[in-house]
Coordinates of C-alpha atoms and ligand atoms in Angstrom, one line a residue:
M1 CA 5.1 -1.4 33.9
S2 CA 7.4 -0.4 31.1
V3 CA 9.0 -3.1 28.9
A4 CA 10.8 -0.5 26.7
Q5 CA 14.3 -1.6 27.4
G6 CA 15.8 -3.4 24.4
R7 CA 16.1 -2.5 20.7
E8 CA 13.8 0.3 19.8
Y9 CA 11.7 0.4 16.6
L10 CA 11.3 3.8 15.1
A11 CA 8.2 3.2 13.1
I12 CA 7.9 6.7 11.6
P13 CA 7.8 7.4 7.9
G14 CA 11.3 8.7 7.7
P15 CA 14.0 8.5 8.8
S16 CA 13.4 4.8 8.5
V17 CA 15.2 2.0 10.2
M18 CA 18.9 2.0 9.3
P19 CA 20.3 -1.5 8.6
E20 CA 23.4 -2.5 10.6
A21 CA 25.2 -3.0 7.2
V22 CA 24.6 0.7 6.4
L23 CA 25.7 1.9 9.8
R24 CA 28.8 -0.3 9.7
A25 CA 29.7 1.0 6.2
M26 CA 29.6 4.5 7.4
H27 CA 31.7 3.9 10.5
R28 CA 35.1 4.7 9.1
P29 CA 37.7 7.4 8.9
A30 CA 37.5 10.1 6.2
P31 CA 38.5 8.8 2.8
N32 CA 40.7 10.4 0.2
I33 CA 38.4 12.4 -2.1
Y34 CA 40.9 12.9 -4.9
E35 CA 41.7 9.4 -5.9
G36 CA 41.3 5.8 -5.0
A37 CA 38.4 3.6 -3.7
L38 CA 35.8 6.3 -3.2
I39 CA 36.0 7.5 -6.8
D40 CA 35.4 4.0 -8.1
M41 CA 32.7 3.3 -5.6
V42 CA 30.7 6.4 -6.5
A43 CA 30.8 5.5 -10.2
S44 CA 29.2 2.2 -9.2
L45 CA 26.3 3.9 -7.4
I46 CA 24.9 5.5 -10.5
P47 CA 23.8 2.4 -12.4
D48 CA 22.5 0.9 -9.2
L49 CA 20.4 4.0 -8.3
K50 CA 19.0 3.9 -11.8
R51 CA 18.0 0.3 -11.4
V52 CA 16.0 1.2 -8.3
A53 CA 14.3 4.1 -10.2
R54 CA 13.8 1.8 -13.2
T55 CA 15.3 4.2 -15.6
A56 CA 18.0 4.0 -18.3
H57 CA 18.3 7.8 -18.2
N58 CA 20.2 10.3 -15.9
A59 CA 20.7 10.5 -12.2
A60 CA 21.9 13.5 -10.2
I61 CA 22.8 13.4 -6.5
Y62 CA 22.5 16.3 -4.1
I63 CA 23.6 16.8 -0.6
S64 CA 20.1 17.6 0.6
N65 CA 16.9 16.3 2.1
G66 CA 13.7 15.8 0.2
H67 CA 13.0 19.5 0.1
G68 CA 16.3 20.1 -1.6
A69 CA 15.5 17.5 -4.2
W70 CA 12.2 19.2 -4.8
E71 CA 13.9 22.5 -5.4
A72 CA 16.7 20.9 -7.5
A73 CA 14.2 19.4 -9.9
L74 CA 12.1 22.6 -10.2
S75 CA 15.2 24.7 -10.7
N76 CA 16.2 22.8 -13.8
V77 CA 12.9 23.0 -15.7
A78 CA 10.8 26.0 -14.6
A79 CA 11.8 29.7 -14.6
P80 CA 10.1 32.4 -12.5
G81 CA 6.8 33.3 -14.0
E82 CA 6.2 29.9 -15.6
T83 CA 3.4 27.6 -14.5
V84 CA 3.3 24.1 -13.0
L85 CA 0.1 22.1 -12.1
V86 CA 0.0 20.3 -8.8
P87 CA -2.7 17.8 -8.0
A88 CA -2.4 17.5 -4.2
T89 CA -3.7 14.7 -1.9
G90 CA -2.1 15.9 1.4
R91 CA 0.6 17.9 2.8
F92 CA 3.5 17.0 0.5
G93 CA 1.8 18.0 -2.8
L94 CA 1.1 21.4 -1.2
G95 CA 4.7 21.5 0.0
W96 CA 6.2 20.9 -3.5
A97 CA 3.8 23.6 -4.8
D98 CA 5.0 26.0 -2.1
M99 CA 8.6 25.3 -3.1
A100 CA 7.7 26.2 -6.6
Q101 CA 6.1 29.5 -5.5
G102 CA 9.2 30.3 -3.5
L103 CA 11.2 30.1 -6.8
G104 CA 8.7 32.5 -8.4
I105 CA 7.0 29.7 -10.4
E106 CA 3.3 29.9 -10.5
A107 CA 1.8 26.7 -8.9
Q108 CA -1.8 25.9 -10.0
I109 CA -3.1 23.6 -7.2
L110 CA -5.8 21.1 -7.6
D111 CA -6.5 20.1 -4.0
F112 CA -8.2 16.7 -3.6
G113 CA -8.3 16.8 0.2
K114 CA -6.7 14.3 2.6
Q115 CA -8.5 11.1 2.0
T116 CA -9.0 10.5 -1.7
P117 CA -6.6 10.1 -4.6
W118 CA -6.3 12.4 -7.6
D119 CA -9.5 12.8 -9.6
L120 CA -7.9 12.3 -13.1
D121 CA -10.9 13.6 -14.9
R122 CA -10.5 17.0 -13.2
V123 CA -6.8 17.0 -14.0
A124 CA -7.7 16.2 -17.7
E125 CA -10.2 19.1 -17.7
V126 CA -7.5 21.6 -16.5
L127 CA -5.0 20.3 -19.0
R128 CA -7.5 20.4 -21.8
A129 CA -8.4 24.0 -21.0
D130 CA -4.7 24.9 -21.2
K131 CA -4.7 25.4 -24.9
A132 CA -1.7 27.7 -24.9
H133 CA 0.3 25.0 -23.0
R134 CA 1.3 27.4 -20.3
I135 CA 1.6 24.4 -17.8
K136 CA 5.2 23.4 -18.1
A137 CA 5.1 20.5 -15.7
V138 CA 2.7 18.4 -13.6
L139 CA 4.1 17.7 -10.1
G140 CA 2.7 14.5 -8.8
V141 CA 3.4 13.1 -5.4
H142 CA 3.4 9.3 -5.8
V143 CA 2.8 8.5 -2.1
D144 CA 1.7 11.4 0.0
T145 CA 3.3 10.6 3.4
S146 CA 0.9 12.7 5.4
S147 CA -2.3 11.0 4.1
S148 CA -0.7 7.7 3.0
I149 CA -2.5 8.0 -0.3
R150 CA -0.8 6.3 -3.2
N151 CA -1.6 8.1 -6.4
D152 CA -2.0 6.6 -9.9
L153 CA 1.1 7.9 -11.8
P154 CA 0.6 5.7 -14.9
G155 CA -3.0 7.1 -15.0
L156 CA -1.6 10.7 -14.8
R157 CA 0.7 9.8 -17.8
R158 CA -2.3 8.5 -19.7
V159 CA -4.2 11.7 -19.1
L160 CA -1.3 13.8 -20.4
D161 CA -1.1 11.6 -23.5
E162 CA -4.8 11.6 -24.1
V163 CA -5.1 15.4 -23.9
G164 CA -1.9 15.7 -26.0
H165 CA -0.4 18.1 -23.4
P166 CA 3.4 18.4 -23.6
A167 CA 4.0 19.2 -19.9
L168 CA 6.7 17.2 -18.1
L169 CA 5.5 14.6 -15.7
M170 CA 7.5 15.0 -12.5
A171 CA 7.1 12.5 -9.6
D172 CA 7.9 12.9 -6.0
C173 CA 8.9 9.3 -5.0
I174 CA 10.5 10.2 -1.7
A175 CA 8.2 8.0 0.3
A176 CA 7.7 5.4 -2.4
M177 CA 11.0 4.5 -4.0
A178 CA 12.1 1.0 -3.1
C179 CA 8.8 0.5 -1.3
D180 CA 6.0 0.7 -3.8
R181 CA 6.3 -0.3 -7.4
F182 CA 7.6 2.6 -9.5
E183 CA 8.7 2.3 -13.1
M184 CA 10.1 5.6 -14.2
D185 CA 10.6 4.8 -17.9
G186 CA 7.8 2.2 -18.1
W187 CA 5.3 4.8 -16.8
G188 CA 6.6 7.7 -18.8
V189 CA 7.8 9.8 -15.9
D190 CA 10.1 12.5 -17.1
V191 CA 11.6 13.6 -13.7
A192 CA 11.6 11.6 -10.4
V193 CA 12.9 12.8 -7.1
T194 CA 13.7 10.9 -4.0
G195 CA 15.7 11.1 -0.8
S196 CA 18.0 8.8 1.1
Q197 CA 16.1 8.4 4.4
K198 CA 13.0 6.4 3.5
G199 CA 13.0 3.3 1.3
L200 CA 16.7 3.8 0.6
M201 CA 17.5 3.2 4.3
V202 CA 20.3 5.7 4.6
P203 CA 20.4 8.7 7.0
P204 CA 18.8 11.9 5.8
G205 CA 21.2 14.0 3.7
L206 CA 21.1 12.8 0.1
G207 CA 18.6 13.9 -2.5
F208 CA 18.3 12.3 -5.9
V209 CA 16.8 13.6 -9.2
F210 CA 16.4 11.3 -12.1
F211 CA 15.6 12.9 -15.5
N212 CA 15.1 11.7 -19.1
D213 CA 16.1 13.3 -22.4
K214 CA 12.8 15.2 -22.7
A215 CA 13.5 16.9 -19.3
A216 CA 17.2 17.4 -20.3
A217 CA 15.9 19.3 -23.4
V218 CA 13.7 21.5 -21.3
R219 CA 16.8 22.2 -19.0
A220 CA 18.9 23.1 -22.1
K221 CA 16.4 25.8 -23.0
M222 CA 16.3 27.4 -19.6
P223 CA 17.6 31.0 -19.6
R224 CA 19.5 30.4 -16.3
V225 CA 19.8 27.5 -13.8
S226 CA 21.4 28.0 -10.4
R227 CA 24.9 26.7 -10.6
Y228 CA 24.4 24.5 -7.5
W229 CA 21.1 22.9 -8.5
D230 CA 22.1 22.4 -12.1
W231 CA 21.7 18.7 -12.8
A232 CA 23.8 18.7 -16.0
P233 CA 27.3 18.5 -14.5
R234 CA 26.1 16.2 -11.7
A235 CA 24.7 13.7 -14.1
D236 CA 27.7 13.9 -16.5
P237 CA 30.7 15.1 -14.4
Q238 CA 34.0 15.9 -16.1
A239 CA 35.7 15.9 -12.6
F240 CA 34.8 14.0 -9.5
Y241 CA 33.7 17.0 -7.4
Q242 CA 31.1 17.8 -10.0
Y243 CA 29.0 14.9 -8.9
F244 CA 28.2 16.8 -5.8
G245 CA 29.0 20.4 -6.7
G246 CA 31.8 20.3 -4.2
T247 CA 33.0 17.9 -1.5
A248 CA 31.4 14.5 -1.7
P249 CA 29.1 13.4 1.2
T250 CA 31.6 10.7 1.8
H251 CA 30.0 8.6 4.6
H252 CA 26.5 8.8 3.2
L253 CA 27.9 7.4 0.0
Y254 CA 29.3 4.4 1.8
G255 CA 26.0 3.9 3.5
L256 CA 24.2 4.2 0.2
R257 CA 26.5 1.6 -1.4
A258 CA 25.6 -0.9 1.4
A259 CA 21.9 -0.1 1.1
L260 CA 21.9 -0.6 -2.7
D261 CA 23.6 -3.9 -2.2
L262 CA 20.8 -4.9 0.2
I263 CA 18.1 -3.9 -2.2
H264 CA 19.7 -5.6 -5.2
D265 CA 20.6 -8.7 -3.3
E266 CA 16.9 -9.0 -2.3
G267 CA 15.7 -8.0 -5.8
I268 CA 13.6 -4.9 -6.3
E269 CA 10.5 -7.0 -7.2
H270 CA 10.9 -8.8 -3.9
V271 CA 11.4 -5.6 -2.0
W272 CA 8.1 -4.3 -3.4
A273 CA 6.3 -7.6 -2.7
R274 CA 7.6 -7.6 0.9
H275 CA 6.3 -4.1 1.5
E276 CA 3.0 -5.0 0.0
R277 CA 2.6 -8.1 2.2
L278 CA 3.6 -6.2 5.4
A279 CA 1.3 -3.4 4.5
Q280 CA -1.6 -5.8 4.0
A281 CA -0.9 -7.3 7.4
I282 CA -1.0 -3.8 9.0
W283 CA -4.3 -3.0 7.3
A284 CA -5.8 -6.3 8.4
A285 CA -5.0 -5.5 12.0
C286 CA -6.3 -2.0 11.7
E287 CA -9.6 -3.2 10.2
V288 CA -10.1 -5.7 13.1
W289 CA -9.3 -3.0 15.7
G290 CA -11.8 -0.7 14.0
Q291 CA -14.7 -3.2 14.1
T292 CA -15.5 -2.0 17.6
G293 CA -13.9 1.3 18.4
P294 CA -12.7 4.6 16.9
L295 CA -9.6 3.4 14.9
E296 CA -10.0 4.0 11.2
L297 CA -7.6 3.8 8.2
N298 CA -7.3 7.2 6.6
V299 CA -7.6 5.8 3.0
S300 CA -10.7 3.5 2.6
D301 CA -9.8 2.0 -0.8
P302 CA -6.8 -0.4 -0.5
A303 CA -5.9 0.2 -4.2
Y304 CA -4.8 3.7 -3.2
R305 CA -3.0 2.9 0.0
S306 CA 0.8 3.3 0.3
H307 CA 2.8 0.2 1.1
A308 CA 5.3 2.3 3.1
V309 CA 3.2 4.4 5.5
T310 CA -0.3 4.1 7.0
A311 CA -2.2 7.1 8.3
L312 CA -4.8 6.4 11.0
R313 CA -7.6 8.3 12.6
I314 CA -8.5 7.5 16.2
G315 CA -10.0 10.7 17.6
A316 CA -8.4 13.1 20.0
P317 CA -6.7 12.8 22.4
Q318 CA -6.2 9.0 21.7
G319 CA -3.7 9.4 18.9
S320 CA -1.2 11.2 21.0
A321 CA -2.0 9.1 24.1
L322 CA -1.3 5.9 22.1
R323 CA 2.0 7.3 20.7
D324 CA 3.1 8.3 24.2
W325 CA 2.2 5.0 25.7
V326 CA 4.0 2.8 23.2
S327 CA 7.0 5.1 23.3
R328 CA 7.3 5.1 27.1
N329 CA 6.3 1.5 27.7
F330 CA 7.1 -0.6 24.6
G331 CA 10.2 0.8 22.9
L332 CA 8.2 1.8 19.8
T333 CA 7.9 5.2 18.2
L334 CA 4.9 5.8 16.0
G335 CA 4.6 8.8 13.6
I336 CA 2.6 11.9 14.4
G337 CA -0.4 12.7 12.3
L338 CA 0.8 15.2 9.7
G339 CA -1.4 17.9 8.1
M340 CA -4.6 16.4 9.4
A341 CA -5.3 19.3 11.8
E342 CA -3.4 22.4 12.8
P343 CA -0.9 21.7 15.7
D344 CA -2.7 24.1 18.0
D345 CA -6.1 22.5 17.4
P346 CA -7.0 19.8 20.0
A347 CA -8.1 17.6 17.0
W348 CA -4.4 17.3 16.1
H349 CA -4.1 14.6 18.8
G350 CA -6.6 12.3 17.0
F351 CA -4.2 11.0 14.4
F352 CA -1.0 8.9 14.0
R353 CA 1.0 7.2 11.3
I354 CA 2.9 3.9 11.1
G355 CA 6.0 4.0 9.0
H356 CA 6.8 0.6 7.4
M357 CA 9.4 1.5 4.8
G358 CA 12.7 0.0 4.1
H359 CA 14.5 -2.3 6.5
V360 CA 11.3 -3.8 8.0
N361 CA 10.4 -7.5 8.3
G362 CA 7.7 -9.7 9.7
H363 CA 8.7 -9.8 13.3
M364 CA 9.1 -6.0 13.4
V365 CA 5.6 -5.5 12.0
L366 CA 4.0 -8.1 14.3
G367 CA 5.9 -6.7 17.3
M368 CA 4.8 -3.1 16.3
L369 CA 1.2 -4.3 16.0
G370 CA 1.4 -6.1 19.3
G371 CA 2.6 -2.8 20.9
I372 CA -0.4 -0.9 19.5
E373 CA -2.7 -3.7 20.8
A374 CA -1.1 -3.4 24.3
G375 CA -1.5 0.4 24.1
L376 CA -5.1 0.2 23.1
T377 CA -5.7 -2.2 26.0
A378 CA -3.8 -0.2 28.6
L379 CA -5.5 3.0 27.6
E380 CA -8.9 1.3 27.5
I381 CA -9.5 2.5 24.0
P382 CA -12.3 0.2 22.5
H383 CA -11.0 -2.1 19.8
G384 CA -11.9 -5.3 18.0
T385 CA -10.0 -8.4 19.2
G386 CA -7.9 -10.7 17.0
A387 CA -6.0 -8.0 15.1
V388 CA -2.5 -9.3 15.6
E389 CA -3.8 -12.8 14.6
A390 CA -5.3 -11.3 11.5
A391 CA -2.0 -9.7 10.6
A392 CA -0.1 -13.0 11.2
T393 CA -2.6 -14.8 8.9
V394 CA -1.8 -12.3 6.1
I395 CA 1.9 -12.8 6.7
A396 CA 1.4 -16.5 6.5
G397 CA -0.2 -15.9 3.1
K398 CA -3.6 -17.3 4.1
Ligands
PLP1 C1 9.7 12.9 3.4 C2 9.0 13.5 2.2 C3 9.4 14.7 1.7 C4 10.3 15.7 2.3 O1 11.5 15.1 2.6 P1 12.5 15.9 3.6 O2 13.7 15.0 3.6 O3 11.8 15.9 4.9 O4 12.8 17.2 3.1 C5 8.8 15.1 0.5 N1 7.8 14.3 -0.1 C6 7.5 13.1 0.4 C7 6.5 12.3 -0.3 C8 8.1 12.7 1.6 O5 7.7 11.5 2.1

């Protein structure tokens, strides 16, 4: 029997759950884009965005998804024929590399597979061998949303410093910002990109690029930057329309204002701690289920697990069967496995992901885990008992 009627929980890694406050803020008539409240409100967003990225430097906003933010960042620092280094731990590193290649930039890829984080010794080797400093930037995905690996960005900075390589450190924080601790200035990240629809809890449609003075100097030496992607006027507009290279994404901006208020009212440190605690509860449940049965966390070392998304292996066809069951019977949507197998390969059905980013609390996570428990039971997939209790114990801080 289905018990799906009621409020649904979209537990996929983006778009994330949108808070009522965000939805309410967006539900309004079109504002005047020439003068008045909108103009003042947008000016207030910039310092609050920088507080989330933990930077005192520059912020540029784009009307785009994450792919747009990728392209925006690259367009400002690398010209066709130049080289970037991409250590990849899943689908998204490869995606950013592909975006670079589409711009005529040479992407040197170090692929570390789908289950282990960057091997920083190998990154160091490649940087050390680049005596001519052809590598202009290193593109690091902080949390790879397909594998749920959380990479060591401060470690990557250390490697660049130890080798004495001048490449920019560019971070994809799309799945990590306002979920996992990220310190742009403190960690020496030169460029950070994110999007609106994950930890920032706003519908898809806004991309953000943060850049420091070192990156601005690289931009200044570029022979040409696409007028639309150019971050300079967006970060330092002389007229309001320059923030967005045209008409402002009015309603998204109201949503963003509400979301930033939620984040700063809670406090960014507390936001990170909440994500960590809820992630630990999810891992505890998954470990118990896996004691007898096929369920397995994709990342074995907790130190390298995202606090925003968890990738799981359960064997085909159970991954898809479980997602179908909880969606049809429980009002819960789980994420598909991404990049673990080709979509036409039967093995594709052996994976799923849990999104736990943004506007998520204890009862949502325990309810979600209860739904997976019900699904495993209904589908007669072997699993250890006591998983939800284990998660509750973690939430209780015991
Ligand atoms: C979601 C995501 C992207 C892509 O964002 P889109 O909005 O889908 O273009 C890129 N990188 C990471 C790490 C992501 O989580």
